XYZ file of C-alpha atoms in Angstrom:
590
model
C -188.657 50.371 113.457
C -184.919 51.105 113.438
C -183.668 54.168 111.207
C -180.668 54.790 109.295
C -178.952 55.837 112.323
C -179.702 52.891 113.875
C -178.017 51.142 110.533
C -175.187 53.425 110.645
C -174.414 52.449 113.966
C -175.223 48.270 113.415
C -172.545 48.916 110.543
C -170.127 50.446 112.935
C -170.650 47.248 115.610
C -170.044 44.856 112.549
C -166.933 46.275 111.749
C -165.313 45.442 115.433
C -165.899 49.601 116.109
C -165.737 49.435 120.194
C -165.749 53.252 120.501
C -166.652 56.446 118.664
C -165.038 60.024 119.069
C -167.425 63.259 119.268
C -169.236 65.956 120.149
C -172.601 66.550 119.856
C -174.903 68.826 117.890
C -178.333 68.889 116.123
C -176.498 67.973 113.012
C -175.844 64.091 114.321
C -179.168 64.191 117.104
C -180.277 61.262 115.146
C -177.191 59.603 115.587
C -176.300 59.999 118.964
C -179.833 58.789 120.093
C -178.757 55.717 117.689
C -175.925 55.169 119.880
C -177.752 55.354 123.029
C -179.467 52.620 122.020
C -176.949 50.529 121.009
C -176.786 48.604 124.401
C -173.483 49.152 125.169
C -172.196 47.280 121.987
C -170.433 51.001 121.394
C -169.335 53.562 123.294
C -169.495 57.530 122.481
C -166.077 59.104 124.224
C -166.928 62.933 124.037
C -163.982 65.510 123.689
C -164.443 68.696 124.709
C -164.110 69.884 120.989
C -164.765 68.262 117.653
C -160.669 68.753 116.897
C -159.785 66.906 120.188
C -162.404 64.059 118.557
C -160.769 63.660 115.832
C -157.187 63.926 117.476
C -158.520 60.830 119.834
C -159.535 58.626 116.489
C -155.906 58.806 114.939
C -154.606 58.317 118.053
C -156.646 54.944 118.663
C -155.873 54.239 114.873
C -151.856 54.874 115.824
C -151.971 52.774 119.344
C -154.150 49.913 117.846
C -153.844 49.193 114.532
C -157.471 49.672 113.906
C -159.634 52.067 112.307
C -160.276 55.123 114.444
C -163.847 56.724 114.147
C -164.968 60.568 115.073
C -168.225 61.828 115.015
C -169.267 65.833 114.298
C -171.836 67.274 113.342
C -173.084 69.912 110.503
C -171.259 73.344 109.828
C -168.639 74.255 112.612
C -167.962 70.574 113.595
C -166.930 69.583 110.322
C -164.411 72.442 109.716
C -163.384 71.640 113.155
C -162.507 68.072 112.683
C -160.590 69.045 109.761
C -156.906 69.258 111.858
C -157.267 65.396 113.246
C -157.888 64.145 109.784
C -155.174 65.662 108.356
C -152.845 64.449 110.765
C -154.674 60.684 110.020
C -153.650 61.896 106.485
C -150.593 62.940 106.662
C -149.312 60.141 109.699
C -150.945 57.371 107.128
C -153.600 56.410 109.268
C -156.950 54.774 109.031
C -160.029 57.011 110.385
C -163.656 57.238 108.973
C -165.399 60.909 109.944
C -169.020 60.590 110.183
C -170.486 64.085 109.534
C -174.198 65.734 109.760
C -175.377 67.854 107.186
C -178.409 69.934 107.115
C -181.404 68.494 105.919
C -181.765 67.712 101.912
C -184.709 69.852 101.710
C -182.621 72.857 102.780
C -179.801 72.333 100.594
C -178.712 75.467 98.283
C -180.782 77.832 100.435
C -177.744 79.513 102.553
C -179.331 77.912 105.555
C -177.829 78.523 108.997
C -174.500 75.664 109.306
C -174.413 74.960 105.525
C -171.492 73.907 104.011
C -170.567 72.721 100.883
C -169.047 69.081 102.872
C -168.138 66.975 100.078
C -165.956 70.218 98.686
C -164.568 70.629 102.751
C -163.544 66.613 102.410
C -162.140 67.051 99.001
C -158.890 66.683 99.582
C -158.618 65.511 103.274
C -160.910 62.251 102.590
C -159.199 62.091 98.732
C -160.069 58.835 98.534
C -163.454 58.464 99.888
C -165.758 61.623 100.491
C -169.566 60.416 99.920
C -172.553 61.963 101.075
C -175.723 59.445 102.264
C -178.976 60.063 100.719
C -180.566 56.745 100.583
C -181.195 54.032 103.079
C -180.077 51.716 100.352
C -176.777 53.120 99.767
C -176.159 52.477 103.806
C -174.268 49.359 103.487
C -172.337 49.786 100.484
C -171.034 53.583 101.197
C -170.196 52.341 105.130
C -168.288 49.371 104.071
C -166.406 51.119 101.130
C -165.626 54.031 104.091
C -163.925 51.477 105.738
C -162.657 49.053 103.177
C -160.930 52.410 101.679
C -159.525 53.822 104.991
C -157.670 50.540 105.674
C -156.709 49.722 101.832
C -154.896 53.484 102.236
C -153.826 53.627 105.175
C -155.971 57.128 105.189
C -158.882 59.056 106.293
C -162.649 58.952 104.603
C -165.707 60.268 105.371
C -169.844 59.746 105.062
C -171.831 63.209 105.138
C -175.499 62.241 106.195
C -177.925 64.628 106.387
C -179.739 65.134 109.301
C -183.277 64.133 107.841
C -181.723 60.991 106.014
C -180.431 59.905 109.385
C -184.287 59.418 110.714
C -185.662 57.512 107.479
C -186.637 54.037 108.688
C -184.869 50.973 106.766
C -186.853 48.737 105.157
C -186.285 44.878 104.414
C -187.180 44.787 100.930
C -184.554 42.727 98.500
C -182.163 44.669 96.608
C -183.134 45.801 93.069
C -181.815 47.056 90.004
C -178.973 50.162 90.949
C -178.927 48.912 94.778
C -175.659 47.798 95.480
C -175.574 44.884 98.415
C -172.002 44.670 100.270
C -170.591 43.419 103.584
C -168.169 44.146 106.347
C -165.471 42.256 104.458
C -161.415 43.615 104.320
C -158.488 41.864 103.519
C -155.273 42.563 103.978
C -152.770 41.535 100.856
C -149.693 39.668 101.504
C -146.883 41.802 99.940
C -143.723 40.189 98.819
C -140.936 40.982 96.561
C -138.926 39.746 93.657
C -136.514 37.524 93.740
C -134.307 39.726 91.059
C -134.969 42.477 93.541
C -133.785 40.946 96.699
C -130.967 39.766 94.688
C -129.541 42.915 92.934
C -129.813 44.419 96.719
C -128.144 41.526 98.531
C -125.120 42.086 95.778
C -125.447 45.924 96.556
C -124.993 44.981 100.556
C -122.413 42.786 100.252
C -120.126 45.456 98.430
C -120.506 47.813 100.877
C -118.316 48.622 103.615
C -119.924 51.607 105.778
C -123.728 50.382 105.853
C -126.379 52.405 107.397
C -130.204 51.723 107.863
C -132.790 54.343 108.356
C -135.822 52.670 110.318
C -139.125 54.355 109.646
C -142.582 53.578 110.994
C -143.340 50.986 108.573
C -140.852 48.260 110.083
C -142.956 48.204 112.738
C -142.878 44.148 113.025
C -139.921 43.623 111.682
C -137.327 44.427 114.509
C -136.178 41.061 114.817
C -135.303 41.043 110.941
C -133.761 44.654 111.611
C -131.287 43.389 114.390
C -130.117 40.292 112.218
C -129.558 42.344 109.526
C -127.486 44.612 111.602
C -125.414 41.742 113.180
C -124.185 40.160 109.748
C -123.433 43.552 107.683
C -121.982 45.044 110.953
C -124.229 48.316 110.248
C -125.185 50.947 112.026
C -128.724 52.315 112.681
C -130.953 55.151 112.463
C -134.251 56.075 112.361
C -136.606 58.604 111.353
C -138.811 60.130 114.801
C -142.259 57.796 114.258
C -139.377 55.104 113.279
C -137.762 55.518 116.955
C -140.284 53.098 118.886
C -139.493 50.465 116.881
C -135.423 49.966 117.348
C -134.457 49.045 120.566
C -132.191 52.440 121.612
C -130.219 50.198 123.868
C -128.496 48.152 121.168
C -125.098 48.936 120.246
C -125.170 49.669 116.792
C -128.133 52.368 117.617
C -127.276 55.723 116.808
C -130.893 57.227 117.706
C -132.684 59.427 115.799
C -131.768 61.070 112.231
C -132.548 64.977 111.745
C -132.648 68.332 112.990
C -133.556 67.151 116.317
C -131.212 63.959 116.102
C -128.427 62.479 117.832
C -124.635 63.762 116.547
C -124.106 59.935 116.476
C -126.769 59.817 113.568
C -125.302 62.734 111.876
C -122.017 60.892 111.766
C -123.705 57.893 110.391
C -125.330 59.569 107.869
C -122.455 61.854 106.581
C -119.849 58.831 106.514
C -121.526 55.713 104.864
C -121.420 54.413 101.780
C -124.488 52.341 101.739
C -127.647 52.554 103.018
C -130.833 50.553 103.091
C -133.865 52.375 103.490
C -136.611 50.214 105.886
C -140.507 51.787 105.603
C -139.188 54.892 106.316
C -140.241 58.299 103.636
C -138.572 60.820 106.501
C -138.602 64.401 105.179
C -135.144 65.596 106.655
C -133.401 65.295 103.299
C -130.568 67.624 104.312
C -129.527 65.049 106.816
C -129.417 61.862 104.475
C -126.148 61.219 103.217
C -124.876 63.405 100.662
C -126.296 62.878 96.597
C -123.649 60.321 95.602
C -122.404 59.436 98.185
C -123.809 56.406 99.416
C -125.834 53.574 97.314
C -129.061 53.107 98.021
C -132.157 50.265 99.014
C -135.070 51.166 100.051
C -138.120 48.737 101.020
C -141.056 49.844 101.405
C -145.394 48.526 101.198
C -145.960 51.670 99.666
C -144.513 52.196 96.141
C -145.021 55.427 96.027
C -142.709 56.071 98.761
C -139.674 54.349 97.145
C -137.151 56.834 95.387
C -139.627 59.591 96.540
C -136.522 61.306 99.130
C -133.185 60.034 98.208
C -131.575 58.565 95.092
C -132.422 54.872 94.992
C -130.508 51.598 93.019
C -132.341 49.446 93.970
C -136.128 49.566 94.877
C -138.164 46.723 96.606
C -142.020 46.714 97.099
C -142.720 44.531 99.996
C -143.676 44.140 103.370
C -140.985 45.435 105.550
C -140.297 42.151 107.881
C -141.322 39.322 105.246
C -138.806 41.290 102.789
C -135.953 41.381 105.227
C -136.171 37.348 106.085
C -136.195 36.388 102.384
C -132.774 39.158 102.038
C -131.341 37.596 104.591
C -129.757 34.049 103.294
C -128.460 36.264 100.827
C -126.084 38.470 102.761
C -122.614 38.238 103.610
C -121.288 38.608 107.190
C -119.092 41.344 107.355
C -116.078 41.845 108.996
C -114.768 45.284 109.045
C -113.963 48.333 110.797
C -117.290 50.079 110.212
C -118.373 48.700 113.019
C -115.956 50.089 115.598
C -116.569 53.291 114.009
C -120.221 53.328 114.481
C -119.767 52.369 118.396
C -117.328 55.252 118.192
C -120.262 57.573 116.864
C -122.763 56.201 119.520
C -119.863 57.067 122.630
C -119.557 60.334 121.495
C -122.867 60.710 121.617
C -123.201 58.995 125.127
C -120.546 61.377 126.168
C -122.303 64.601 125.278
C -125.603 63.119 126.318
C -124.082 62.859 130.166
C -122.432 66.202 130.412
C -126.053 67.695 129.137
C -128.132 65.742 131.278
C -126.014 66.508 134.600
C -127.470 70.290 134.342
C -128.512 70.971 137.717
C -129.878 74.429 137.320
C -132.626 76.803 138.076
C -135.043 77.199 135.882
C -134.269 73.601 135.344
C -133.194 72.219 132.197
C -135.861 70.436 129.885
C -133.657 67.692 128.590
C -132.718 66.411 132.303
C -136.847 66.463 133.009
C -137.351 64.600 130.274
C -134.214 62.394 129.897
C -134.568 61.175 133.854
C -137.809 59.818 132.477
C -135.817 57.307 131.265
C -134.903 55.271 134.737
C -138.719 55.208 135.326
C -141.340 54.827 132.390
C -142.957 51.441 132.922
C -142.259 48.554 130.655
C -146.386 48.606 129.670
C -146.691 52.339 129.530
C -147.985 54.216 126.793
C -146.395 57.628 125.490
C -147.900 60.333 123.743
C -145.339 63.157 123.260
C -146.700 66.885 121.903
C -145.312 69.201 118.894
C -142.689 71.790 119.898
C -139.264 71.912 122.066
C -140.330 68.736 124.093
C -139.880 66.293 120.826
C -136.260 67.268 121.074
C -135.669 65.877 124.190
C -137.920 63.411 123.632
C -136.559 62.147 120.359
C -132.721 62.675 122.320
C -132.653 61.473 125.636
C -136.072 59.262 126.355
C -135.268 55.984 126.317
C -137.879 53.654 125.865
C -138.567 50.416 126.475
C -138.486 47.336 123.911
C -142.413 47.504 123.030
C -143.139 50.764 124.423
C -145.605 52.061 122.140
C -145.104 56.450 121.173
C -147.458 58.758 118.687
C -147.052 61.876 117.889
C -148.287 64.303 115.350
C -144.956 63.800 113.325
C -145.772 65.159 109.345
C -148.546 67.899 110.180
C -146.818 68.888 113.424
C -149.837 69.750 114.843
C -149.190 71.551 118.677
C -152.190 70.277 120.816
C -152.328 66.396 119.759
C -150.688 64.554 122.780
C -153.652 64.970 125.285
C -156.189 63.582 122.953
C -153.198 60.872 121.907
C -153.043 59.907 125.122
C -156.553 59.875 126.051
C -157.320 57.530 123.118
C -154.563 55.185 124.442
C -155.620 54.960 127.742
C -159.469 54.262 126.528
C -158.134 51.446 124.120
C -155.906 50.343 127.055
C -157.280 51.329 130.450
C -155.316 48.929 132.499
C -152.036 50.229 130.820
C -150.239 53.788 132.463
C -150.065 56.745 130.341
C -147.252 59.397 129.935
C -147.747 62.167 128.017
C -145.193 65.055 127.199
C -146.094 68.705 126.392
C -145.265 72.350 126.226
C -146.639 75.394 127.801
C -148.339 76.214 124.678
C -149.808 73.192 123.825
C -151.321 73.047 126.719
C -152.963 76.425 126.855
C -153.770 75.464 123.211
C -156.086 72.724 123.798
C -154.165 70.528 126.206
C -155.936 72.023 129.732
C -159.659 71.225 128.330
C -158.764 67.610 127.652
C -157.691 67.575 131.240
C -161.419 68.000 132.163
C -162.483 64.986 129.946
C -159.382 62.964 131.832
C -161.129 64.064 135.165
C -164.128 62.991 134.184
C -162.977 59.586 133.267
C -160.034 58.121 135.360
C -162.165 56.931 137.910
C -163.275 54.500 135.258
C -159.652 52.721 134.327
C -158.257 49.560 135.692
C -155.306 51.170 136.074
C -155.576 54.940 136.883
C -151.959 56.577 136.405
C -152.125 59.057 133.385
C -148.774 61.445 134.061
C -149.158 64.900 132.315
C -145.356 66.497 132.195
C -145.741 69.824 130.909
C -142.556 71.965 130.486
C -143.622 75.482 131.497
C -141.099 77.999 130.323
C -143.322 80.809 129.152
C -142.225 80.704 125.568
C -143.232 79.227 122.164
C -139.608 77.857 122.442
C -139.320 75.778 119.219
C -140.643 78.701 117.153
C -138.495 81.224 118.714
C -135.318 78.630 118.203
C -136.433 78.733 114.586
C -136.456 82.270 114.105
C -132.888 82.994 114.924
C -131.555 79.799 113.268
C -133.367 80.275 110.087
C -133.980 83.671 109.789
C -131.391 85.249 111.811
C -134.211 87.298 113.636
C -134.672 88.092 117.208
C -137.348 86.551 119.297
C -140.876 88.227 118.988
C -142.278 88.136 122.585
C -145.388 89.105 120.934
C -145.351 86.121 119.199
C -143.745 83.732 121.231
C -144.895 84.725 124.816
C -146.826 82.174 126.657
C -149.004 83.644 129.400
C -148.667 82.327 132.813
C -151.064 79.785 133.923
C -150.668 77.339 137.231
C -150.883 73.691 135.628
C -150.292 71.887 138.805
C -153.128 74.002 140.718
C -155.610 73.906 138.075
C -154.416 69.950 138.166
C -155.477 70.108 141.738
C -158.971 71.807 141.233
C -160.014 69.168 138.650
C -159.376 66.689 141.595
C -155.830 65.130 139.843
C -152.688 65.303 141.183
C -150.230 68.556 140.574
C -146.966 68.868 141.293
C -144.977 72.060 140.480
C -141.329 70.762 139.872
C -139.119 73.617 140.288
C -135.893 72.137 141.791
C -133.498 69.620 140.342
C -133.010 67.247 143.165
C -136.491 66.902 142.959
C -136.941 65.229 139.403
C -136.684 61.606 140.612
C -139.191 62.032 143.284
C -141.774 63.624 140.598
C -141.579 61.134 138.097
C -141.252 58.166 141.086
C -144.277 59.563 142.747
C -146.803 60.860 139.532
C -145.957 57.181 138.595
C -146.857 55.681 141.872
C -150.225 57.262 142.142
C -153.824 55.914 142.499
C -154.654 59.308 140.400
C -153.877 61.318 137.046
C -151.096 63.421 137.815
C -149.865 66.755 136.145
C -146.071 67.414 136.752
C -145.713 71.265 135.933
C -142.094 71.895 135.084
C -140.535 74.971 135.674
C -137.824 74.565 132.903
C -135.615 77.307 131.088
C -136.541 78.903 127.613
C -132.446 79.173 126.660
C -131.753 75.441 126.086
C -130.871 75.605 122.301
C -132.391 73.675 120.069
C -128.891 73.305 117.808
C -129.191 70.354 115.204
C -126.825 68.031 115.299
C -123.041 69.112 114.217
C -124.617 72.428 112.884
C -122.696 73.979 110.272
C -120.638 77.258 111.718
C -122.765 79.565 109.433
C -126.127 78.134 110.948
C -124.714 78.264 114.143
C -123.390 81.655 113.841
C -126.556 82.882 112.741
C -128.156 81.276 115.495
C -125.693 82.917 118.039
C -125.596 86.329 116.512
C -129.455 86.696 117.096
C -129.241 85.679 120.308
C -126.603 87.755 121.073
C -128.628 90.764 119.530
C -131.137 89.970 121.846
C -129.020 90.889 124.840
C -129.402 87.020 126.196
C -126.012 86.499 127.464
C -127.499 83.194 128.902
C -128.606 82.021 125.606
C -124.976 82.732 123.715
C -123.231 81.003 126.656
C -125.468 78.085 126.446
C -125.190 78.051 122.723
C -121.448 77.832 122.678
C -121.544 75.538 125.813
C -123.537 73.097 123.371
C -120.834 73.819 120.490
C -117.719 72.943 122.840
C -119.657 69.781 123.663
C -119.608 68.290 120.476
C -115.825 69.864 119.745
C -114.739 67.467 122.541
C -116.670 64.985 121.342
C -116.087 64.297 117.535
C -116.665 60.822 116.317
């Protein structure tokens, strides 16, 4: 007779779940043997630890649309999963945790792995945190796990103790207080007001300097996004998860808005007049336009978001590319100079762009690694790009192709995410090459164990090219960037230190490919051959710690402060580079 495990996992199969993140322990014994004998309708991918699990689920949430799943069990593997559902949290994605618990009967007794879950979950599952104690709630608290996850674009979770998980289901009818459900979700069509659109169509047509900030949630609507462009004669920015979705190439697109921006987007931001505000809620506030200065739109699915980060006229609850085809019959085409000035932005930015990606030095320069990347990602690839100095030159100089889909952990900012990112890609898409982009430290962190789980799999993939670029320049380089330009303090090698380890060999004795890239005429041939490979390859950049990480047209004082703590430290290299970066955008103003 089947068990609630068995149920749990039936449930999982009915809602179109393909594949379950883990790790196992007594907790969930019940349920793994469940999923062993699920005849292959699911699969269980295990990550080397429950965080990496949990990682893997918003990643396959982020690449696929659908609900990501992780599995943990009792005690340690819940407080472990913890990280990956706040970054499903915080990143707006759908994930339900399944969680062991220690058996009912031992419940308030301080036995070994308790933990108070549903007080753990409290505010990372906010909106659905229920433990299972019944075979009859099974179907209703599954289906609401999921139904809620997908209505909120968030994580929940269902605790189930370990002895519930072996009571055998039963066929009787429901009864009084037994609440019968199904695998049922719908997805509302959102559109907005015709008084809305109008009051912003008047607001657009007024304008003469028009910006738009893209964010994640015009994902869909790029089409709508370029018309718009073309008739107001606007430029465009977007926020980092918002990158993927505008086409970089385009000549209104100034790149990326914020500290790790484009100069091109700080321009656009500090001259408009107008802006309209597409599914984006990005928390660089000091880089929107000044209070006052420009009038605002914002659109957004999420009403919560609207107003929420700049001043707003005019606010419109709607889906993102439904709510730009019904604005735009209602624009004017515009015919002004705004748009020779934002093409005037973008070549500046071009300009400085060249001169810093002709570096040809030793230790070689992260942004060339990363920004020669550009001549050979794949059209079909999937990127996955870590937390720390590499999202700068990712966000900068990586220039992806129309469709190419990128995740990172963008709100928590969590170091350690891109190997399990880019893991759950490649499982949801194994015929489909993988790129993904990390530090030294993230790495170290928790990037060389999901190596072993991408040795142990590749063999498996239709396509088997999964590049690993790690930038190795012994040093927690965003953090020590941040403590001279916010601070004013010098670098703590303490602190910021990363120990040496050989990527490329270790690569090698996991049986993948490793290539130690250590001289510049040599970045074209890495990236040609890791990409031409019939294995996972780790490129193991040997890049240099003193490329600043200066926001765009940095205000003298931060700048200053930022040089004077270098120069404290006694790195000549660094204050050269620093004012090397300065006289770059001097020659280059918009």
């Amino acid at each position: 007779m089947a068990n609630v495990a068995d149920g749990i996992v039936a449930r999982l199969v009915a809602w179109d779940v393909r594949r379950v993140f883990g790790y196992a322990g007594d907790g969930i014994n019940t349920l793994l043997a469940a999923v062993g004998r699920a005849d292959d309708r699911i699969e269980l991918v295990t990550a080397r630890h429950e965080e990496m699990a949990a990682f893997m689920a918003t990643g396959h949430a982020k690449y696929t649309g659908e609900v990501g799943v992780c599995l943990a069990t009792q005690g340690p593997g819940a407080v472990h999963i913890l990280n990956g559902l706040y970054d499903a949290k915080l990143d707006r994605k759908p994930v339900v945790a399944i969680v062991g618990q220690v058996m009912t009967t031992a419940r308030g007794s301080s036995y070994q792995q308790e933990i108070d879950l549903p007080t753990l979950f409290k505010d990372v599952c906010a909106q659905y945190a229920q433990t299972l104690t019944t075979p009859e709630q099974l179907d209703a608290v599954l289906d609401n796990a999921f139904r809620t996850a997908i209505a909120t674009s968030s994580p929940t979770c269902v605790i189930v103790p370990h002895d519930v998980q072996q009571v055998d289901l039963t066929d009787e009818p429901p009864g009084h207080g037994i609440i019968p459900s199904s695998p049922a979700i719908a997805v509302p069509r959102v559109l907005p007001r015709d008084a809305e659109l109008d009051r912003a169509a008047e607001l657009l047509n007024s304008g003469e300097r028009i910006a738009l900030l893209i964010g994640q949630g015009a994902v869909g609507a790029q089409a709508e996004i370029a018309e718009v462009v073309e008739i107001l004669g606007a430029g465009v920015t977007t926020s980092l998860l918002g990158k993927p979705v505008v086409d970089e190439s385009s000549p209104w697109s100034c790149g990326v808005m914020g500290h790790l921006g484009t100069t091109a987007s700080a321009d656009l931001m500090r001259e408009c007049d107008t802006l309209l505000i597409v599914g984006s809620n990005d928390p660089w506030t000091e880089f929107y336009p000044a209070p006052g200065q420009a009038r605002a739109i914002q659109v957004d699915i999420e009403t919560r978001n609207l107003g929420s980060k700049y001043p707003v006229e005019v606010p419109i609850a709607g889906d993102t590319a439904e709510t730009l085809r019904m604005l735009l019959p209602r624009l004017r085409r515009h015919d002004s100079p705004w748009r020779r000035d934002v093409e005037s932005m973008i070549g500046a930015w071009n300009d400085i762009s060249v001169e810093r990606l002709a570096s040809r030095t030793m230790p070689l320069d992260p942004q060339v690694v990363v920004g020669t990347l550009s001549a050979h990602i794949p059209s079909n690839a999937q990127v996955a790009v870590d937390v720390g100095s590499v999202v700068y030159w990712y966000a900068r100089y990586l220039q992806l192709p129309r469709g190419v889909p990128t995740h990172l952990s963008s709100t928590l900012a969590s170091m350690g995410s891109a190997m399990p990112y880019g893991l759950a890609a490649k499982f949801a898409h194994p015929n489909r090459p993988v790129i993904v982009l990390a530090g030294d430290g993230a790495m170290q962190m928790n990037g060389n164990s999901e190596l072993i789980t991408l040795a142990h799999h590749w063999r498996n993939w239709e396509d088997p090219r999964f590049v690993v670029l790690v930038l190795n320049n012994g040093d927690l380089a965003e953090v020590s960037w941040e403590q001279r330009e916010m601070e004013g303090d010098l670098r703590f090698p303490p602190s910021q230190d990363v120990p040496l380890f050989p990527f490329a060999e270790y690569a090698r004795l996991l049986g993948l490919g490793g290539i130690r890239l250590e001289h510049p005429q040599d970045i074209d041939d890495a990236w040609s051959n890791a990409l031409a490979a019939d294995t996972p390859v780790v490129i193991e950049a040997v890049v240099d710690r003193n490329i600043p990480l200066l926001p765009p047209r940095a205000s003298h004082e931060k700048w200053s402060t930022m040089r004077d703590a270098v120069a404290r430290e006694g790195a000549g290299d660094g204050v050269r580079k620093l004012k090397n970066q300065r006289k770059q955008e001097d020659r280059h103003p918009r």
